[in-house]
């Protein structure tokens, strides 16, 4: 009888592991064309795990930990999957709230509250400018993430920062593996720069570059803090792979951001007088960017385009700007120019965060740039400034500043995004919002390396 009982226990343990592995596998192959078929399967696997909790064959704490790492793992994959995992996580905590409740008090929710206030400001902005509920679904993570982290704090859930980072890096490499295979078989171009590399995940090269770049920045973070993803040598090799793929897909701003994050890491690792380190890093930076201009086509192309735009503006060649308003750098210049003009008239209250793209694009087209394709500001700071006015902009800067002051170990993560947000409005789309704000809360959760 005892042997039978033991074998049943072993079977349950094996089934728990199998269902967990299958969940990771199905999430990793959730693409726009497959997620409709896989979501019922993923829901079934979660239902099975919850059932195991209720019959006491799986510890509640183990299930919560599984949910947490699956949530992080799913970030890079098709967004509906990540949302489902998040909702399951919240639902489970809610139904088990009495069992999980802690008697401990004096729990601080400062950073969660900061983001909830920001979400409230966005809702007010939407209603004030007549958009009401239009586009608010994009910003729901600003509500759901704080609720999740407040719930986790209340039950004193321990988030291992190092393990969380490792899971995220693993998910990026898994996505790289699948995308490489898909591109080999189905892509039209796999030899030269491939900006469509991540279209199988419904991600532009800019957003996928953001995931690659953050993974590289977090490898730097681990190195500086004396940890490693696998080992020191392998980590360097993996970092170079990420760098090469960022170059390959043409994600220029992510490449610049990772290089600057790496230079900061070198500065903190090298034991010399500060001025010697600065001189060395300046020399390295000049060398790296010089080589980039010479050997990386997208960097050279971007530089040439900026030079052309500069000549158009200096020589007042309005017709050239109008005739070539479809080109990337010309579009970016026009958006920047018209955004600044619009800011002068809407400094205090803005024009509505959901109106920015349409208002700016329509005015550019009305002024004769008929080949211009509608575009947002491509600068997150200006986007919030023009959309929400001075008060919303100042509050967003406060979010960044308070994080920098109170969570110094998050500097590598923050620096990466501070640079990316100079040329991209990443916080107006779900992928950008989810990636930035979940790590914002992760780093502020413990405020130490765990």
XYZ file of C-alpha atoms in Angstrom:
450
model
C 0.000 0.000 0.000
C 2.809 2.400 0.911
C 4.543 1.649 -2.387
C 1.339 2.494 -4.257
C 0.965 5.777 -2.330
C 4.574 6.698 -3.063
C 4.202 5.921 -6.747
C 1.070 8.129 -6.926
C 2.969 10.992 -5.267
C 5.823 10.560 -7.729
C 3.331 10.543 -10.588
C 1.814 13.825 -9.392
C 5.265 15.376 -9.092
C 6.148 14.282 -12.601
C 2.822 15.587 -13.923
C 3.413 18.921 -12.194
C 6.777 19.278 -13.890
C 5.419 18.095 -17.230
C 2.512 20.563 -17.169
C 4.921 23.354 -16.213
C 7.318 22.523 -19.053
C 4.433 22.280 -21.509
C 3.190 25.707 -20.412
C 6.575 27.249 -21.202
C 6.735 25.425 -24.550
C 3.257 26.466 -25.676
C 3.846 30.071 -24.630
C 7.121 30.140 -26.570
C 5.389 29.086 -29.776
C 2.501 31.541 -29.366
C 2.637 33.591 -32.533
C -0.158 35.625 -34.162
C -1.067 32.607 -36.308
C -0.956 30.017 -33.511
C -2.054 31.709 -30.292
C -5.767 31.159 -31.028
C -5.209 27.402 -30.935
C -2.746 27.449 -28.042
C -4.601 29.690 -25.586
C -7.199 26.990 -24.703
C -4.332 24.567 -24.126
C -2.478 27.049 -21.901
C -5.687 27.746 -19.971
C -6.151 24.007 -19.544
C -2.633 23.602 -18.147
C -3.195 26.420 -15.658
C -6.558 24.932 -14.662
C -4.822 21.621 -14.027
C -2.200 23.323 -11.829
C -4.873 25.186 -9.839
C -6.742 21.893 -9.365
C -3.529 20.364 -7.970
C -3.323 23.208 -5.471
C -6.875 22.561 -4.280
C -6.275 18.837 -3.757
C -3.030 19.668 -1.941
C -0.778 18.041 -4.525
C 0.912 21.362 -5.313
C 1.902 23.974 -2.771
C 0.278 27.379 -3.124
C 3.684 29.053 -2.866
C 5.046 26.841 -5.658
C 2.121 27.728 -7.917
C 2.617 31.455 -7.227
C 6.308 31.152 -8.036
C 5.488 29.284 -11.254
C 3.018 32.003 -12.239
C 5.576 34.706 -11.579
C 8.288 33.204 -13.770
C 5.803 32.301 -16.519
C 4.587 35.904 -16.450
C 8.135 37.170 -17.004
C 8.858 34.525 -19.629
C 5.756 35.458 -21.627
C 6.678 39.155 -21.976
C 8.435 38.814 -25.321
C 5.841 36.525 -26.894
C 2.444 37.392 -28.323
C 0.841 39.900 -25.969
C -2.493 38.094 -25.476
C -0.644 35.216 -23.798
C 1.073 37.544 -21.323
C -2.253 39.208 -20.501
C -3.901 35.845 -19.832
C -1.081 34.767 -17.504
C -1.338 38.099 -15.654
C -5.117 37.743 -15.203
C -4.785 34.138 -13.985
C -2.136 35.253 -11.496
C -4.373 38.046 -10.162
C -7.446 35.790 -10.079
C -5.648 33.083 -8.086
C -4.354 35.571 -5.514
C -7.877 36.992 -5.187
C -9.606 33.646 -4.582
C -6.864 32.596 -2.127
C -6.603 36.011 -0.443
C -7.836 34.813 2.960
C -5.346 31.960 3.060
C -2.497 34.130 1.806
C -3.257 37.200 3.935
C -0.473 38.319 6.241
C -0.865 39.935 9.655
C 2.225 42.051 9.150
C 1.678 45.780 8.720
C 3.678 48.808 7.601
C 3.972 47.666 3.993
C 4.994 50.446 1.628
C 3.302 50.708 -1.777
C 5.041 53.901 -2.900
C 6.117 52.880 -6.387
C 2.870 51.031 -7.082
C 0.956 54.141 -6.014
C 3.135 56.349 -8.230
C 2.118 54.305 -11.271
C -1.553 54.213 -10.235
C -1.494 58.011 -10.039
C 0.025 58.123 -13.529
C -2.744 55.848 -14.801
C -5.310 58.158 -13.199
C -3.738 61.171 -14.937
C -3.987 59.362 -18.287
C -7.678 58.553 -17.660
C -8.371 62.195 -16.740
C -6.478 63.328 -19.836
C -8.576 61.014 -22.014
C -11.872 62.276 -20.604
C -10.820 65.930 -20.607
C -9.960 65.812 -24.317
C -13.110 63.924 -25.260
C -11.551 60.531 -25.937
C -13.256 58.931 -22.918
C -12.421 55.193 -23.046
C -10.738 55.317 -26.450
C -7.321 53.650 -26.263
C -7.416 53.148 -22.490
C -7.013 49.396 -22.979
C -3.422 50.156 -24.040
C -2.700 51.562 -20.586
C -4.471 48.896 -18.509
C -1.093 47.467 -17.487
C -0.578 50.688 -15.508
C -3.518 49.507 -13.424
C -2.998 45.736 -13.437
C 0.732 45.687 -12.640
C 0.459 47.873 -9.511
C -2.491 45.779 -8.308
C -0.387 42.627 -8.796
C 2.640 44.014 -6.974
C 0.511 45.386 -4.119
C -1.041 41.930 -3.778
C 2.392 40.299 -3.790
C 3.655 42.700 -1.131
C 0.666 41.947 1.074
C 1.412 38.223 1.025
C 5.157 38.906 1.357
C 5.959 37.118 -1.864
C 9.715 37.019 -2.412
C 10.838 38.105 -5.861
C 14.309 36.905 -6.704
C 15.693 39.692 -8.879
C 18.545 37.573 -10.227
C 16.302 34.598 -11.104
C 13.730 36.910 -12.661
C 16.390 38.486 -14.864
C 17.663 35.051 -15.875
C 14.163 33.925 -16.862
C 13.689 37.079 -18.948
C 17.046 36.617 -20.705
C 16.148 32.963 -21.349
C 12.838 33.980 -22.936
C 14.647 36.383 -25.279
C 17.049 33.667 -26.412
C 14.176 31.195 -26.895
C 12.417 33.774 -29.071
C 15.665 34.294 -31.007
C 15.889 30.569 -31.631
C 12.354 30.307 -33.034
C 12.593 33.520 -35.049
C 15.878 32.426 -36.608
C 14.336 29.136 -37.746
C 11.223 30.875 -39.094
C 13.320 33.438 -40.961
C 15.511 30.744 -42.509
C 12.452 29.006 -43.967
C 10.075 31.870 -44.687
C 11.873 35.232 -44.826
C 12.670 36.862 -48.163
C 15.908 38.341 -46.856
C 18.207 36.701 -44.329
C 21.608 37.880 -45.549
C 21.553 41.669 -45.221
C 19.911 43.854 -42.571
C 16.535 42.294 -41.826
C 14.118 44.782 -40.226
C 11.294 42.237 -40.643
C 13.062 39.579 -38.561
C 10.553 39.744 -35.676
C 7.336 40.153 -37.669
C 6.419 36.557 -36.762
C 5.929 37.845 -33.187
C 3.994 40.859 -34.477
C 6.871 43.082 -33.319
C 8.680 45.749 -35.314
C 12.479 45.723 -35.331
C 12.404 48.687 -32.927
C 10.391 46.846 -30.286
C 12.199 43.537 -30.656
C 15.466 45.448 -30.503
C 14.211 46.809 -27.201
C 13.882 43.267 -25.817
C 17.325 42.287 -27.134
C 18.846 45.482 -25.779
C 17.302 45.111 -22.333
C 18.537 41.507 -22.153
C 22.044 42.755 -22.985
C 21.780 45.551 -20.417
C 20.684 43.070 -17.761
C 23.688 40.874 -18.560
C 25.821 43.942 -17.840
C 23.874 44.448 -14.596
C 24.567 40.860 -13.501
C 28.274 41.232 -14.323
C 28.661 44.451 -12.343
C 26.910 42.898 -9.342
C 29.158 39.837 -9.318
C 26.541 37.461 -10.697
C 26.258 35.678 -14.024
C 23.586 34.244 -16.275
C 25.555 31.042 -16.978
C 29.260 31.815 -16.535
C 31.548 34.784 -17.136
C 32.873 33.595 -20.496
C 29.561 32.294 -21.800
C 27.824 35.509 -20.723
C 30.238 37.562 -22.827
C 29.580 35.304 -25.799
C 25.805 35.608 -25.335
C 26.098 39.382 -24.984
C 27.897 39.524 -28.326
C 25.151 37.403 -29.917
C 22.534 39.875 -28.677
C 24.621 42.747 -30.010
C 24.974 41.091 -33.415
C 21.233 40.489 -33.678
C 20.500 44.098 -32.722
C 22.773 45.131 -35.599
C 21.242 42.510 -37.906
C 17.658 43.696 -37.396
C 18.670 47.353 -37.679
C 17.554 48.527 -34.216
C 19.847 51.562 -34.112
C 18.704 53.259 -30.917
C 18.819 49.978 -28.963
C 22.376 49.463 -30.226
C 23.399 52.940 -29.013
C 21.658 52.386 -25.685
C 23.342 49.022 -25.056
C 26.754 50.463 -25.928
C 26.278 53.309 -23.434
C 25.001 50.918 -20.752
C 28.072 48.743 -21.362
C 30.360 51.740 -21.025
C 28.717 52.564 -17.688
C 29.282 48.971 -16.603
C 32.957 49.167 -17.593
C 33.269 52.443 -15.667
C 31.943 50.763 -12.510
C 34.100 47.655 -12.939
C 37.446 49.316 -13.644
C 39.420 50.363 -10.568
C 41.079 53.620 -11.606
C 40.743 57.301 -10.807
C 37.474 58.608 -12.222
C 39.089 60.964 -14.742
C 41.235 58.140 -16.154
C 38.148 55.988 -16.550
C 36.308 58.819 -18.308
C 39.187 59.336 -20.759
C 39.366 55.596 -21.510
C 35.618 55.369 -22.049
C 35.572 58.397 -24.350
C 38.286 56.795 -26.473
C 36.362 53.486 -26.534
C 33.108 55.273 -27.410
C 34.710 57.183 -30.274
C 36.267 53.967 -31.585
C 33.016 51.982 -31.343
C 30.888 54.630 -33.033
C 33.515 55.176 -35.746
C 33.531 51.465 -36.524
C 29.724 51.474 -36.472
C 29.571 54.187 -39.134
C 31.970 52.222 -41.314
C 30.722 48.653 -40.948
C 27.040 48.807 -39.905
C 24.829 49.740 -42.892
C 21.856 51.004 -40.872
C 24.061 53.347 -38.821
C 25.721 54.746 -41.951
C 22.359 55.068 -43.666
C 20.909 56.908 -40.663
C 23.847 59.315 -40.555
C 23.544 60.071 -44.286
C 19.799 60.660 -43.938
C 20.310 63.054 -41.025
C 22.920 64.934 -43.092
C 20.458 65.235 -45.991
C 17.713 66.570 -43.714
C 20.149 69.064 -42.216
C 21.029 70.340 -45.695
C 17.347 70.641 -46.636
C 16.640 72.711 -43.523
C 19.746 74.930 -43.685
C 19.256 75.635 -47.378
C 15.478 76.051 -46.889
C 14.640 73.451 -49.515
C 10.990 73.049 -48.559
C 10.142 71.350 -51.847
C 12.712 68.631 -51.222
C 11.259 67.988 -47.775
C 7.779 67.737 -49.285
C 8.837 65.494 -52.161
C 10.784 63.155 -49.882
C 8.495 63.355 -46.842
C 8.030 59.572 -46.974
C 11.665 58.919 -45.985
C 12.284 57.918 -42.366
C 14.543 60.757 -41.223
C 12.512 63.371 -43.089
C 9.409 62.117 -41.308
C 11.142 62.253 -37.943
C 12.304 65.825 -38.555
C 8.813 66.942 -39.603
C 7.227 65.271 -36.562
C 9.767 66.893 -34.233
C 9.325 70.320 -35.842
C 5.524 70.243 -35.762
C 5.442 68.803 -32.231
C 7.487 71.723 -30.916
C 5.228 74.174 -32.777
C 2.118 72.545 -31.335
C 3.626 72.562 -27.833
C 3.850 76.350 -27.871
C 0.065 76.572 -28.153
C -0.815 73.701 -25.791
C 1.807 73.902 -23.085
C -0.423 73.602 -20.027
C -3.096 71.002 -20.809
C -1.765 69.365 -23.966
C -3.914 68.024 -26.806
C -4.712 64.575 -25.400
C -2.347 61.646 -25.337
C -4.452 59.715 -27.877
C -4.653 62.727 -30.218
C -0.945 63.372 -30.680
C -0.365 61.188 -33.737
C -3.482 62.322 -35.619
C -3.155 66.037 -34.865
C 0.522 66.267 -35.806
C 0.226 64.052 -38.891
C -2.829 65.878 -40.228
C -1.127 69.268 -39.930
C 1.983 67.997 -41.713
C -0.122 66.621 -44.578
C -2.245 69.806 -44.733
C 0.955 71.824 -45.201
C 1.724 69.991 -48.432
C 3.786 66.993 -47.302
C 1.483 64.655 -49.177
C 3.812 61.636 -49.032
C 4.030 61.788 -45.235
C 2.775 58.671 -43.455
C 1.053 59.267 -40.058
C 3.587 58.973 -37.266
C 3.754 59.637 -33.524
C 6.353 61.988 -32.033
C 9.041 59.280 -31.866
C 10.140 60.864 -28.600
C 8.449 59.647 -25.427
C 9.174 62.812 -23.464
C 7.657 65.074 -26.121
C 4.739 62.682 -26.579
C 3.707 62.939 -22.930
C 4.451 66.688 -22.903
C 2.266 67.414 -25.911
C -0.369 64.851 -24.977
C -0.787 65.572 -21.263
C 0.629 69.062 -20.928
C 3.163 70.348 -18.443
C 1.627 68.597 -15.420
C 1.602 65.124 -16.975
C 5.108 65.629 -18.336
C 6.508 66.775 -14.987
C 4.902 63.804 -13.254
C 6.464 61.395 -15.776
C 9.892 62.965 -15.143
C 9.198 62.568 -11.411
C 8.580 58.822 -11.973
C 11.997 58.520 -13.600
C 13.782 60.731 -11.072
C 12.376 59.056 -7.950
C 13.319 55.645 -9.357
C 16.870 56.841 -10.035
C 17.213 58.206 -6.502
C 15.504 55.424 -4.547
C 16.471 52.414 -6.683
C 20.112 52.963 -7.692
C 20.626 49.314 -8.673
C 18.147 49.875 -11.488
C 20.408 52.399 -13.243
C 21.333 50.035 -16.122
C 17.690 49.245 -16.846
C 16.713 52.914 -16.556
C 19.598 54.254 -18.644
C 18.721 51.871 -21.467
C 15.131 53.136 -21.605
C 16.062 56.799 -21.090
C 18.093 56.595 -24.304
C 15.543 54.565 -26.268
C 12.799 57.040 -25.351
C 14.754 59.856 -27.026
C 13.831 58.524 -30.479
C 10.866 56.236 -29.793
C 7.462 56.671 -28.134
C 7.555 53.193 -26.643
C 5.076 53.917 -23.833
C 2.117 54.367 -26.164
C 2.039 50.675 -27.102
C 1.333 47.623 -24.978
C 4.729 45.934 -25.459
C 6.673 49.032 -24.451
C 4.416 49.777 -21.489
C 4.522 46.207 -20.196
C 8.294 45.815 -20.520
C 9.194 49.164 -18.970
C 6.746 49.245 -16.081
C 7.049 45.621 -14.990
C 10.821 45.997 -14.608
C 10.299 49.408 -13.002
C 8.260 47.629 -10.313
C 10.537 44.577 -10.145
C 13.612 46.655 -9.364
C 11.715 48.765 -6.822
C 10.153 45.711 -5.158
C 13.157 44.663 -3.060
C 15.623 47.447 -3.909
C 18.501 45.013 -3.522
C 20.064 42.129 -5.400
C 18.302 38.911 -4.421
